[in-house]
PDB file of C-alpha atoms and ligand atoms in Angstrom:
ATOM      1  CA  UNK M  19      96.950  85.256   7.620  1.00 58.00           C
ATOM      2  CA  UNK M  20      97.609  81.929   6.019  1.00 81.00           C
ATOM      3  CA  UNK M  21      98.167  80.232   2.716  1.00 91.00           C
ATOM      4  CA  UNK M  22      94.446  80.569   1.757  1.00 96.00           C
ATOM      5  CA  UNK M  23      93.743  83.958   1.433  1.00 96.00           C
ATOM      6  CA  UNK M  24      91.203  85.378  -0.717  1.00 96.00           C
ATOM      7  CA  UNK M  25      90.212  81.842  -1.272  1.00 98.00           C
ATOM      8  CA  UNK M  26      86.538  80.367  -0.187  1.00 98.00           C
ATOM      9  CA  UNK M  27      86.133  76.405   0.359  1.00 98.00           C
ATOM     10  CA  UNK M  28      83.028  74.278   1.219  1.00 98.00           C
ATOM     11  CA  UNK M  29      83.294  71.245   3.227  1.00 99.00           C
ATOM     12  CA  UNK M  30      81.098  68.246   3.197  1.00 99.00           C
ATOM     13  CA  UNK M  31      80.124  66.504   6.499  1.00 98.00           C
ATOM     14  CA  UNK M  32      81.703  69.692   8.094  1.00 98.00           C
ATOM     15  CA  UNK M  33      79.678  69.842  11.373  1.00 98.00           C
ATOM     16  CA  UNK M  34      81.814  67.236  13.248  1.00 98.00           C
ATOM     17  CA  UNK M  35      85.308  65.392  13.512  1.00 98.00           C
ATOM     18  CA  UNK M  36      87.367  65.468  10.565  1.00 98.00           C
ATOM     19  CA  UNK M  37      85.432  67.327   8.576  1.00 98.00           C
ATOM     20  CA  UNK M  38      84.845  69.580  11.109  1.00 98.00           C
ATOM     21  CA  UNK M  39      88.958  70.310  12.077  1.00 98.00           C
ATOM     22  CA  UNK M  40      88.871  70.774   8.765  1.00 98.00           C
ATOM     23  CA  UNK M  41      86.749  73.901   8.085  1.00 98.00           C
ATOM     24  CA  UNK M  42      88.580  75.914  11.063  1.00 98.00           C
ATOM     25  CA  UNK M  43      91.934  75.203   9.961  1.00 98.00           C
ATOM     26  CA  UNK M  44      91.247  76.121   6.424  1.00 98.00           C
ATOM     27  CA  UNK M  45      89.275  79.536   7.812  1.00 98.00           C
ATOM     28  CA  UNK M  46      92.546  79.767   9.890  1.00 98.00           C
ATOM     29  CA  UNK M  47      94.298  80.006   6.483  1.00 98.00           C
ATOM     30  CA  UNK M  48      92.292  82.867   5.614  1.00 97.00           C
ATOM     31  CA  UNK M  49      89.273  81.054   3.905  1.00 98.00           C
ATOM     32  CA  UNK M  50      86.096  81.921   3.641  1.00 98.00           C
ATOM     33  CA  UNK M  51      84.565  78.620   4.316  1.00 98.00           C
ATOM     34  CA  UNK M  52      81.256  76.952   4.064  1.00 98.00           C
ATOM     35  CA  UNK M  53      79.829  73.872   5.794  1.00 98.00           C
ATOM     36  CA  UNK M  54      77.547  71.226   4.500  1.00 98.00           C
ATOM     37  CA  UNK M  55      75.879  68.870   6.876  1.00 98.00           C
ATOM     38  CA  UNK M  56      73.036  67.158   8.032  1.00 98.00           C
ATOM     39  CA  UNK M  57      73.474  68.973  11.095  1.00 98.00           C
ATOM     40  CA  UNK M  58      74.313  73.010  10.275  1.00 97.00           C
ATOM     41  CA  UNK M  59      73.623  74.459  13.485  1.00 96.00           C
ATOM     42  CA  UNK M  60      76.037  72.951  15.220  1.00 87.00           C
ATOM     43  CA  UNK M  61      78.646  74.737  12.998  1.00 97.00           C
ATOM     44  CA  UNK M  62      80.599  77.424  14.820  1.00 98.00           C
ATOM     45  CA  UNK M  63      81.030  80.857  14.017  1.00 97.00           C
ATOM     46  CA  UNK M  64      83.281  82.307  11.433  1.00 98.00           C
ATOM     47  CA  UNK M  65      81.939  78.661   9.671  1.00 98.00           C
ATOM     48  CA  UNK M  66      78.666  78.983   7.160  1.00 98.00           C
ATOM     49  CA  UNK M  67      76.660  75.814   8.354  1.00 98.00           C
ATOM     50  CA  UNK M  68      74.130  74.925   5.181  1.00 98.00           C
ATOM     51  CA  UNK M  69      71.665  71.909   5.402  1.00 98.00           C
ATOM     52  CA  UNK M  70      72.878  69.202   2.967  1.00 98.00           C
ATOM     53  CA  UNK M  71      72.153  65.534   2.728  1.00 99.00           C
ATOM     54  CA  UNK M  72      74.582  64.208   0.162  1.00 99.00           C
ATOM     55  CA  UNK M  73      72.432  61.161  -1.119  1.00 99.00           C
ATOM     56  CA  UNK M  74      70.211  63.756  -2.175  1.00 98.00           C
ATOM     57  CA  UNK M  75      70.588  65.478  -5.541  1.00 98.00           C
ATOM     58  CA  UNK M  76      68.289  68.151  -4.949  1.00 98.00           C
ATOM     59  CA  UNK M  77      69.654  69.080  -1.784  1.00 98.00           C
ATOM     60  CA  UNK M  78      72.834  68.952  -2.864  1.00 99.00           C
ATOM     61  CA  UNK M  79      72.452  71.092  -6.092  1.00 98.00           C
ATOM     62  CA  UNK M  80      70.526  73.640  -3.682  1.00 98.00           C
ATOM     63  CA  UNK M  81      73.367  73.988  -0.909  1.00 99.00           C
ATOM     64  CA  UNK M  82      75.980  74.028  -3.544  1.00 99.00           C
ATOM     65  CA  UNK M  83      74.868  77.006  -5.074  1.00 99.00           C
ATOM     66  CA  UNK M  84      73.574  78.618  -1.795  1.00 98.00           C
ATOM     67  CA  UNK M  85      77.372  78.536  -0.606  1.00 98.00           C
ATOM     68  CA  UNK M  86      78.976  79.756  -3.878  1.00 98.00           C
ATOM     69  CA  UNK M  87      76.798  82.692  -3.621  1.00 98.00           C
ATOM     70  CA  UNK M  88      76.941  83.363   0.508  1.00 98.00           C
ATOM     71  CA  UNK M  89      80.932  83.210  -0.526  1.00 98.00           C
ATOM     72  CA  UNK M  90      81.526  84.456  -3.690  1.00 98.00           C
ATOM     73  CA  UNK M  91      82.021  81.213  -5.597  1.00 98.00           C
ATOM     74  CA  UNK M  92      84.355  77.999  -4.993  1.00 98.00           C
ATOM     75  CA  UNK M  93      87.702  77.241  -5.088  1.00 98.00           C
ATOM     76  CA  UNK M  94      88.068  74.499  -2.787  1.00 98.00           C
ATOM     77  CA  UNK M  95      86.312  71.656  -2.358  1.00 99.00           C
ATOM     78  CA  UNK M  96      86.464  68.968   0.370  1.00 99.00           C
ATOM     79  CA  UNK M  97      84.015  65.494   0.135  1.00 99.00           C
ATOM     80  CA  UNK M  98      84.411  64.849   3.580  1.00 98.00           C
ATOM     81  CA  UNK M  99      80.783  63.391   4.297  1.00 98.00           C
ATOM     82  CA  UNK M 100      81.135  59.419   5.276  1.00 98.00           C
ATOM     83  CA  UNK M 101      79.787  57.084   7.408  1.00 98.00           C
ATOM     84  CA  UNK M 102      80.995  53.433   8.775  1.00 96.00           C
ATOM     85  CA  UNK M 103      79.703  49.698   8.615  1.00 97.00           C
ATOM     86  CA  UNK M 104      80.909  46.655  10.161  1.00 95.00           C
ATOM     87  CA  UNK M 105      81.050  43.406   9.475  1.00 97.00           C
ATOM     88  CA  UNK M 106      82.099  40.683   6.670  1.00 98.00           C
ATOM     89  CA  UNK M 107      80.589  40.319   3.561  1.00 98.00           C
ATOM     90  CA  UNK M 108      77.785  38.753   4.917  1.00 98.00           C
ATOM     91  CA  UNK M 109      76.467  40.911   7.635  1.00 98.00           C
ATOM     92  CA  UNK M 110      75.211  43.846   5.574  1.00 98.00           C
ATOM     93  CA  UNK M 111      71.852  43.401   3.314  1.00 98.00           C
ATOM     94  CA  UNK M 112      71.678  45.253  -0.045  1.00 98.00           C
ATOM     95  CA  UNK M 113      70.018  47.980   1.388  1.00 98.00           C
ATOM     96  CA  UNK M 114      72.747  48.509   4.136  1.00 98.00           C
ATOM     97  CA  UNK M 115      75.197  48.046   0.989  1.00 98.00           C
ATOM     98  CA  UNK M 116      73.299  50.625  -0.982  1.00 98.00           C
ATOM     99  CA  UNK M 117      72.684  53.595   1.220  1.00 98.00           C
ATOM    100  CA  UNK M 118      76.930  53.520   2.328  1.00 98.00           C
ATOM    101  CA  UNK M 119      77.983  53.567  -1.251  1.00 99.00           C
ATOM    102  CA  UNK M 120      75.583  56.210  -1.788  1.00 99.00           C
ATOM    103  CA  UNK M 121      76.653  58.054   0.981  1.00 99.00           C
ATOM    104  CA  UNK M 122      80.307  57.661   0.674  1.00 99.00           C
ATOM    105  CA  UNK M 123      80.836  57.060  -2.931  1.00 99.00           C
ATOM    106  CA  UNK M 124      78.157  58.502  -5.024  1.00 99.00           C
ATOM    107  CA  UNK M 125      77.789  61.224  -2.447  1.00 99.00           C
ATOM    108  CA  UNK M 126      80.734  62.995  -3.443  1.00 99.00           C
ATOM    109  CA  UNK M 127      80.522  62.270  -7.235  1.00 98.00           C
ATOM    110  CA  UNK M 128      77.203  64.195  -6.675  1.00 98.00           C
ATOM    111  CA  UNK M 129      78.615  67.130  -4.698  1.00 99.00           C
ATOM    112  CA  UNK M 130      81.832  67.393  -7.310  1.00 99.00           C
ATOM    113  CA  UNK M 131      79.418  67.173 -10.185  1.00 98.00           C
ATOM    114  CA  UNK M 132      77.660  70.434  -8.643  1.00 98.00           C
ATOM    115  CA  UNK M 133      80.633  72.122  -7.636  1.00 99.00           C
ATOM    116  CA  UNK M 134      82.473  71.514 -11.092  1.00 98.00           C
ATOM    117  CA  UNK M 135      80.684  74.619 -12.535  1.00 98.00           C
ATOM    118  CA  UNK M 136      82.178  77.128  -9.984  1.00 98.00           C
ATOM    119  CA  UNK M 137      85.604  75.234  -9.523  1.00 98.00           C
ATOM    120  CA  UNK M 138      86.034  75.664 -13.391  1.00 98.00           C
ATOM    121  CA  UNK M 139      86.050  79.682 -12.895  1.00 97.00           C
ATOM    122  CA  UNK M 140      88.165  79.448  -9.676  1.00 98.00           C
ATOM    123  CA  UNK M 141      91.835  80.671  -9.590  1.00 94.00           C
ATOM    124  CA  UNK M 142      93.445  77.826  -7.503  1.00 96.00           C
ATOM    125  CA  UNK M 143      90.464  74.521  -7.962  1.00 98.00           C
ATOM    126  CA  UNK M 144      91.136  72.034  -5.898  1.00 98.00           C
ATOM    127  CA  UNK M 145      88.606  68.757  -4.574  1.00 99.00           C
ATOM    128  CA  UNK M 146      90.060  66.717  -1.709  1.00 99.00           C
ATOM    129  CA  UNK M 147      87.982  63.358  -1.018  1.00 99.00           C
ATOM    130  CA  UNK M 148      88.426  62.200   2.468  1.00 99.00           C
ATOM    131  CA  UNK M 149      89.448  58.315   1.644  1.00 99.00           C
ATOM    132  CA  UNK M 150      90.519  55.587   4.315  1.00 98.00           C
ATOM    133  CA  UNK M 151      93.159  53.032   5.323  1.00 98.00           C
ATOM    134  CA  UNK M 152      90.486  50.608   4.710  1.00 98.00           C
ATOM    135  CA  UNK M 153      90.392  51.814   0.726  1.00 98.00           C
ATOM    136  CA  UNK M 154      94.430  49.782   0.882  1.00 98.00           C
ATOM    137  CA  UNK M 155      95.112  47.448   3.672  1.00 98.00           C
ATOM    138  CA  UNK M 156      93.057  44.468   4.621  1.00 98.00           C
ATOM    139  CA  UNK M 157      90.955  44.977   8.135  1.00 97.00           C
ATOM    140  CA  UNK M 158      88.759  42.506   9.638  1.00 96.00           C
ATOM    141  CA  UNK M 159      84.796  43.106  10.101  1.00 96.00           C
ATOM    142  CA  UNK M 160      84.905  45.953   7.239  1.00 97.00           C
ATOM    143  CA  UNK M 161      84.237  44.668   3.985  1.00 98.00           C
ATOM    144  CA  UNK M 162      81.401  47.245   2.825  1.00 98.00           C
ATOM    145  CA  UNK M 163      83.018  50.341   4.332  1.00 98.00           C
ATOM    146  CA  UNK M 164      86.751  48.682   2.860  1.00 98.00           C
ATOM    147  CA  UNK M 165      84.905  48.945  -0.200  1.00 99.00           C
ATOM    148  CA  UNK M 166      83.561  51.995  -0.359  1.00 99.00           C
ATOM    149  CA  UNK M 167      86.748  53.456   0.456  1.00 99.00           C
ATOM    150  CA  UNK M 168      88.307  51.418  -2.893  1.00 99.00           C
ATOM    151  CA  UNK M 169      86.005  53.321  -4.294  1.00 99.00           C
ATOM    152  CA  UNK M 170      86.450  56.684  -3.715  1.00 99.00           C
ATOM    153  CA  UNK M 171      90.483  55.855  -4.200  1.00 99.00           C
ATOM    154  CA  UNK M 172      89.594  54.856  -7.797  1.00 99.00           C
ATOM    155  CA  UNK M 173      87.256  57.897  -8.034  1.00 99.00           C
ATOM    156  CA  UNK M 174      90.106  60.293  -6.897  1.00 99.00           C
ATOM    157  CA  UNK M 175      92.064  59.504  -9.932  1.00 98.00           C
ATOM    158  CA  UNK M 176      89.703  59.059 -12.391  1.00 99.00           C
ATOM    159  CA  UNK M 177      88.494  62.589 -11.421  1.00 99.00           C
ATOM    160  CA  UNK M 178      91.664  64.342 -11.507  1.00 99.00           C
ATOM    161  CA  UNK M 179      92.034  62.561 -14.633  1.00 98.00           C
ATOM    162  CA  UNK M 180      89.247  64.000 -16.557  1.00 98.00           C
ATOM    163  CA  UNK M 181      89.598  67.775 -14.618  1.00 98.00           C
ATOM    164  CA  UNK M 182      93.495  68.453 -14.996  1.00 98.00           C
ATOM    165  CA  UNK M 183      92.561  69.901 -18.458  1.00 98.00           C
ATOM    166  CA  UNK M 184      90.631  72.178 -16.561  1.00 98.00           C
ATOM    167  CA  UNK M 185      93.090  73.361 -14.147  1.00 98.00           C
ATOM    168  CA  UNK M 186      91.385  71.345 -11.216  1.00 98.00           C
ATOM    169  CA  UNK M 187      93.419  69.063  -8.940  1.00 99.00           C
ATOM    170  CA  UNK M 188      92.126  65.974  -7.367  1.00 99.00           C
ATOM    171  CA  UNK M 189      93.472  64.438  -4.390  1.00 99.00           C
ATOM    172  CA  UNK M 190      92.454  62.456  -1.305  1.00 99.00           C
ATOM    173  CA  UNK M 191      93.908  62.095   2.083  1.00 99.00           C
ATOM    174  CA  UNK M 192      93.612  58.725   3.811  1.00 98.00           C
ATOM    175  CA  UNK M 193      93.950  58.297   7.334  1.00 98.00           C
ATOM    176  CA  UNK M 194      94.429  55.791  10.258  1.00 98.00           C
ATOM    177  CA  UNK M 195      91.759  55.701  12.922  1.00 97.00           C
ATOM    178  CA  UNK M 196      91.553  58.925  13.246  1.00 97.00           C
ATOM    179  CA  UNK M 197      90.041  60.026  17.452  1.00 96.00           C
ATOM    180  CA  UNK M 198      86.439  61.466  16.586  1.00 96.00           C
ATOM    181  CA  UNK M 199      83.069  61.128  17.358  1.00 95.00           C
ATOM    182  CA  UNK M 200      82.700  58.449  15.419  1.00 94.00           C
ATOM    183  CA  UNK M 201      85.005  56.643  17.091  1.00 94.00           C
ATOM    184  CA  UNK M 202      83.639  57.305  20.437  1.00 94.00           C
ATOM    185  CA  UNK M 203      80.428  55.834  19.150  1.00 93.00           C
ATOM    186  CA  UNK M 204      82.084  52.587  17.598  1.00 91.00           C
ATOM    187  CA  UNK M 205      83.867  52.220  21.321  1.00 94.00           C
ATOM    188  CA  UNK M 206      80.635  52.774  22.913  1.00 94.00           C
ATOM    189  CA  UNK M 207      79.421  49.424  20.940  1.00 91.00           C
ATOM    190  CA  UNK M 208      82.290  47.446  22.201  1.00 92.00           C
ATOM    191  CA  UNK M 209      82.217  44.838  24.914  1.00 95.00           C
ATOM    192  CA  UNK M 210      85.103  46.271  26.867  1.00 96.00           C
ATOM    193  CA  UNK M 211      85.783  50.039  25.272  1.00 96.00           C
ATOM    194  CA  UNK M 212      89.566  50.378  27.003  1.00 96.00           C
ATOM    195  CA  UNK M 213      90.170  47.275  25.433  1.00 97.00           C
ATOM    196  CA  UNK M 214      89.063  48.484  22.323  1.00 95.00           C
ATOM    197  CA  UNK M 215      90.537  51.685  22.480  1.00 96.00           C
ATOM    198  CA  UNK M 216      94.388  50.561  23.293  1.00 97.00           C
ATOM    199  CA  UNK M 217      93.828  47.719  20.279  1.00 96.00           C
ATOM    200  CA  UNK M 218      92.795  51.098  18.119  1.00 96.00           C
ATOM    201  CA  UNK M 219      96.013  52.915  19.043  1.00 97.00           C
ATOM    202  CA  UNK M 220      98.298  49.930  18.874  1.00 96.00           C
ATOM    203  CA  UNK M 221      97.364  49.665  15.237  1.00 94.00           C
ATOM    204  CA  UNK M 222      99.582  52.635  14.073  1.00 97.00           C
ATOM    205  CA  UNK M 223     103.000  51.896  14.546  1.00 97.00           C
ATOM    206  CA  UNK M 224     103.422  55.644  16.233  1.00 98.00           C
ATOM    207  CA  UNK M 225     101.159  53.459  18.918  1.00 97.00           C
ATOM    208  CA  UNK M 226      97.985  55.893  19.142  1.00 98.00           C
ATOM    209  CA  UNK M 227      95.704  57.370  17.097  1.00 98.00           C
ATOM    210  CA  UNK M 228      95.471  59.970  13.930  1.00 98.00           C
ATOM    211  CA  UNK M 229      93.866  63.365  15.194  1.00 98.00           C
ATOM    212  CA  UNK M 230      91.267  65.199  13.877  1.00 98.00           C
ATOM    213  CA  UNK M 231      94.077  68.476  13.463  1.00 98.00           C
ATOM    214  CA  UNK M 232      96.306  66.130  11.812  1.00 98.00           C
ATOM    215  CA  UNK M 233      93.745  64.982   8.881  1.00 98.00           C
ATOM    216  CA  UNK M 234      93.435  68.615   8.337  1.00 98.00           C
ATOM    217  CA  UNK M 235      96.261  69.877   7.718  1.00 98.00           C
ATOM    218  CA  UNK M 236      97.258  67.167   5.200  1.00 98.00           C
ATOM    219  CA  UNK M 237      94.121  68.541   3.774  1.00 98.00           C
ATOM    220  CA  UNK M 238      94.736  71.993   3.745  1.00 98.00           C
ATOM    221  CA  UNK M 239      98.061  71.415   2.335  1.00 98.00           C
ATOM    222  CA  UNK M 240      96.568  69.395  -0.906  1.00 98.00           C
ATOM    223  CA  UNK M 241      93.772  72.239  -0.904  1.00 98.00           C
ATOM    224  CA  UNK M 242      96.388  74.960  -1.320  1.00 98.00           C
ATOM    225  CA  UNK M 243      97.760  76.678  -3.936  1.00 97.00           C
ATOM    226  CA  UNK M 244     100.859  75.642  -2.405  1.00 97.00           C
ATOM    227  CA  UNK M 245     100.121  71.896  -3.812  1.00 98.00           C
ATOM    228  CA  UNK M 246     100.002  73.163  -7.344  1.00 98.00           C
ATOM    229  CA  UNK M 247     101.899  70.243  -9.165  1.00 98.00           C
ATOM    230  CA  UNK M 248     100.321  67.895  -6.847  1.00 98.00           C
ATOM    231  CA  UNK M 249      97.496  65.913  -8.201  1.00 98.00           C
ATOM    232  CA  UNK M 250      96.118  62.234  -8.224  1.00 98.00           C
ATOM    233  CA  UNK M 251      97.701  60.709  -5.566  1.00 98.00           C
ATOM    234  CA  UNK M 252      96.689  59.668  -1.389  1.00 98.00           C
ATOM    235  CA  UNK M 253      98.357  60.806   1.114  1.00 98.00           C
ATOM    236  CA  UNK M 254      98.617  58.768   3.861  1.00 98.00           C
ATOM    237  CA  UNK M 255      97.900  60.540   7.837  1.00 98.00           C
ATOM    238  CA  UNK M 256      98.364  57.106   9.585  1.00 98.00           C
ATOM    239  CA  UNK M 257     100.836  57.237  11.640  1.00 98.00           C
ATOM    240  CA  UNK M 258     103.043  54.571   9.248  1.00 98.00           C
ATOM    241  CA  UNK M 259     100.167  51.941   9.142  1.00 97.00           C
ATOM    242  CA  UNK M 260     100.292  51.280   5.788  1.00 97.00           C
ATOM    243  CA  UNK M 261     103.827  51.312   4.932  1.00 97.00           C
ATOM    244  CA  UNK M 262     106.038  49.993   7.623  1.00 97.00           C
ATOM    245  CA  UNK M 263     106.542  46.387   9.026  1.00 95.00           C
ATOM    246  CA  UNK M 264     107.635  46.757  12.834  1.00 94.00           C
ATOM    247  CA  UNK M 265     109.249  43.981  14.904  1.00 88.00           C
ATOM    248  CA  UNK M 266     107.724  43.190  18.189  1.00 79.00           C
TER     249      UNK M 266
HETATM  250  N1  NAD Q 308      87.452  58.493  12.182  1.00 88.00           N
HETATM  251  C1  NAD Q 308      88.243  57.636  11.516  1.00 88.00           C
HETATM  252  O1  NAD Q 308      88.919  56.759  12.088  1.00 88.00           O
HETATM  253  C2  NAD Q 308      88.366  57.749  10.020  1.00 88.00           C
HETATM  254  C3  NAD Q 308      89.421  57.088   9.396  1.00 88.00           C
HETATM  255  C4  NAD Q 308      89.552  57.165   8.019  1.00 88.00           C
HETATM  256  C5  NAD Q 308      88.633  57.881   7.276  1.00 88.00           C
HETATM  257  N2  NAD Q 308      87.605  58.514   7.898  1.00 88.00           N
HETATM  258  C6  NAD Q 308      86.657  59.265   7.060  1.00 88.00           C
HETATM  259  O2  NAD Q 308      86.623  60.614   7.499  1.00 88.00           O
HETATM  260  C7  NAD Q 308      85.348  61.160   7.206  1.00 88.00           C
HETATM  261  C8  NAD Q 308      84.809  61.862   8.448  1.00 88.00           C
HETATM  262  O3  NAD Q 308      84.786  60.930   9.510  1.00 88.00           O
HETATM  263  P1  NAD Q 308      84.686  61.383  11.045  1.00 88.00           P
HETATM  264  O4  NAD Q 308      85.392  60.358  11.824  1.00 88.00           O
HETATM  265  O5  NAD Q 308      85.064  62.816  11.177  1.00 88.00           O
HETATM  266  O6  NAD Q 308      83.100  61.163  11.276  1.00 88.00           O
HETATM  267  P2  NAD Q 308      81.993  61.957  12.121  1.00 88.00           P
HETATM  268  O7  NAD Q 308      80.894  60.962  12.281  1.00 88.00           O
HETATM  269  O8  NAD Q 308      82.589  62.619  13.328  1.00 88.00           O
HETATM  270  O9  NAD Q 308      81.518  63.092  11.099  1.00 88.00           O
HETATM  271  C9  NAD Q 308      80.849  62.769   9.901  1.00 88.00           C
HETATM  272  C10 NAD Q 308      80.016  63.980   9.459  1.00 88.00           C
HETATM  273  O10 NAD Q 308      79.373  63.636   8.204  1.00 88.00           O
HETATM  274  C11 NAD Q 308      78.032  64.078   8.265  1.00 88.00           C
HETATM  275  N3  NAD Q 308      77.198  63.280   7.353  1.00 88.00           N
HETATM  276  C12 NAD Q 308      76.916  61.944   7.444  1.00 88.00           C
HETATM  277  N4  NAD Q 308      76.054  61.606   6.472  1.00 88.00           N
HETATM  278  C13 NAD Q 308      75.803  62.729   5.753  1.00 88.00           C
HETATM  279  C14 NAD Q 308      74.985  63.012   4.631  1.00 88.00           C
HETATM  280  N5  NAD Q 308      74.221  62.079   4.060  1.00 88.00           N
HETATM  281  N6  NAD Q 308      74.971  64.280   4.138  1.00 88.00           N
HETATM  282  C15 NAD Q 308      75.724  65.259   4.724  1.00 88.00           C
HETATM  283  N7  NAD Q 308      76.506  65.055   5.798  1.00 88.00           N
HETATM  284  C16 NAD Q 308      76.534  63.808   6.310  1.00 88.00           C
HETATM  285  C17 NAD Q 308      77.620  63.893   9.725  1.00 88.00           C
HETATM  286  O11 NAD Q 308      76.472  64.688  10.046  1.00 88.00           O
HETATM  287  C18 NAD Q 308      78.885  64.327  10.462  1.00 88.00           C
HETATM  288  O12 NAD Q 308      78.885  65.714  10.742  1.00 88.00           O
HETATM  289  C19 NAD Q 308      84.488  60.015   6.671  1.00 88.00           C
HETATM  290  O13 NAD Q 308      84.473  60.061   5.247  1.00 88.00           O
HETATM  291  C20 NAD Q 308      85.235  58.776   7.155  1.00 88.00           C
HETATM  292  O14 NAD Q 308      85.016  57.655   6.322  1.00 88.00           O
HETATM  293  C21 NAD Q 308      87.438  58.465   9.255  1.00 88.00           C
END
């Protein structure tokens, strides 16, 4: 089949967009894959959809452990699980503040923390955290989500810091604006969506957006045994955003 053979891999936030391109293309590999989501039924078949709410240790202790044994323990895991927030510094209250760090940042330190135990016995470990642009380059309107994304780029490394010993490798992928769901419901909001949409795609110098496919195979690539000396670092999906300077 693929590069992932034998292998089994659980997928955070798995039920839709990147997360879910994600889950097929690494059961394409040959993984035996597991989903966890707020939303589990809407996980297709040969995907294992498991309720999970990652701001929840309980839950996520529970649905951990009920995918290592439905698959025969972990190898892979991918913190996919995020959501947005607009705005400036000012437009968010502490609350707003609180519930998308623990979503997107404490979320997966939760999720690793319960995985750690089966990674630890698997042949090929490996955690990718689904980062951002926004964790590296200045955008306007996103200062809570920009940092939450910091965050989980600082996370990345501390974490495959502290696991290398172990034989686990930590890595995190960090796209453009990526064409999902959730960015059909942040055009939605917009006063004139087309508008919206071609100021999206102009954004990446290749002049449209990331794909969902795309995201996922970066990921399956840093998932892989195939990425064995690989550890620590972003890769960029983002269509040169980061790094080049066009001219008009
Ligand atoms: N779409 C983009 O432009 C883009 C760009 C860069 C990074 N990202 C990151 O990619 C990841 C996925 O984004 P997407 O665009 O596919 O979003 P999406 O909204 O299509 O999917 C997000 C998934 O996460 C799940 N989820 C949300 N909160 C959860 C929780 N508390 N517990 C469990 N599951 C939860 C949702 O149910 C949903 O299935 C996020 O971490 C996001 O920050 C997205």
């Amino acid at each position: 089949m693929g590069g992932m053979d034998g292998l089994t891999a659980i997928v955070t936030g798995g039920a839709s967009g990147i997360g879910l391109a994600t889950a097929l293309h690494l059961s394409g590999l040959g993984a035996r894959v597991a989903v966890l989501d707020l939303h589990p039924d809407d996980v297709p078949a040969p995907l294992l959809g498991i309720r999970c709410d990652v701001t929840d240790r309980g839950s996520v202790t529970s649905a951990v452990d009920d995918a290592a044994a439905a698959l025969g323990g972990i190898d892979v895991l991918v913190n996919n699980a995020g959501v947005g927030a607009i705005g400036t510094v000012a437009d968010n209250d502490d609350a707003e503040w609180a519930r998308v760090f623990d979503v997107n940042v404490t979320g997966m330190a939760r999720v690793s923390a319960a995985a750690l135990g089966y990674l630890r016995s698997a042949r090929h470990p490996a955690i990718v955290n689904v980062c951002s642009i926004a964790a590296t380059a200045g955008l306007p309107q996103r200062a809570l989500y920009s940092a939450s994304k910091g965050a989980v780029l600082s996370l990345t490394k501390a974490m495959a810091a502290d696991h290398i010993r172990e034989g686990i490798r930590v890595n995190c992928v960090s796209p453009g604006t990526a064409d999902t769901p959730w960015i059909g419901r942040l055009l939605a909001q917009a006063a004139d969506p087309e508008a919206e949409r071609a100021a999206l795609n102009a954004r990446q110098p290749t002049g449209r957006m990331v794909s969902a496919d795309e995201v996922a195979q970066a990921i399956g690539y840093l998932a892989s045994p195939a990425a064995g000396s690989t550890t620590g670092i972003s890769l960029a999906v983002d269509g040169g955003m980061q790094e080049l300077r066009l001219r008009k």
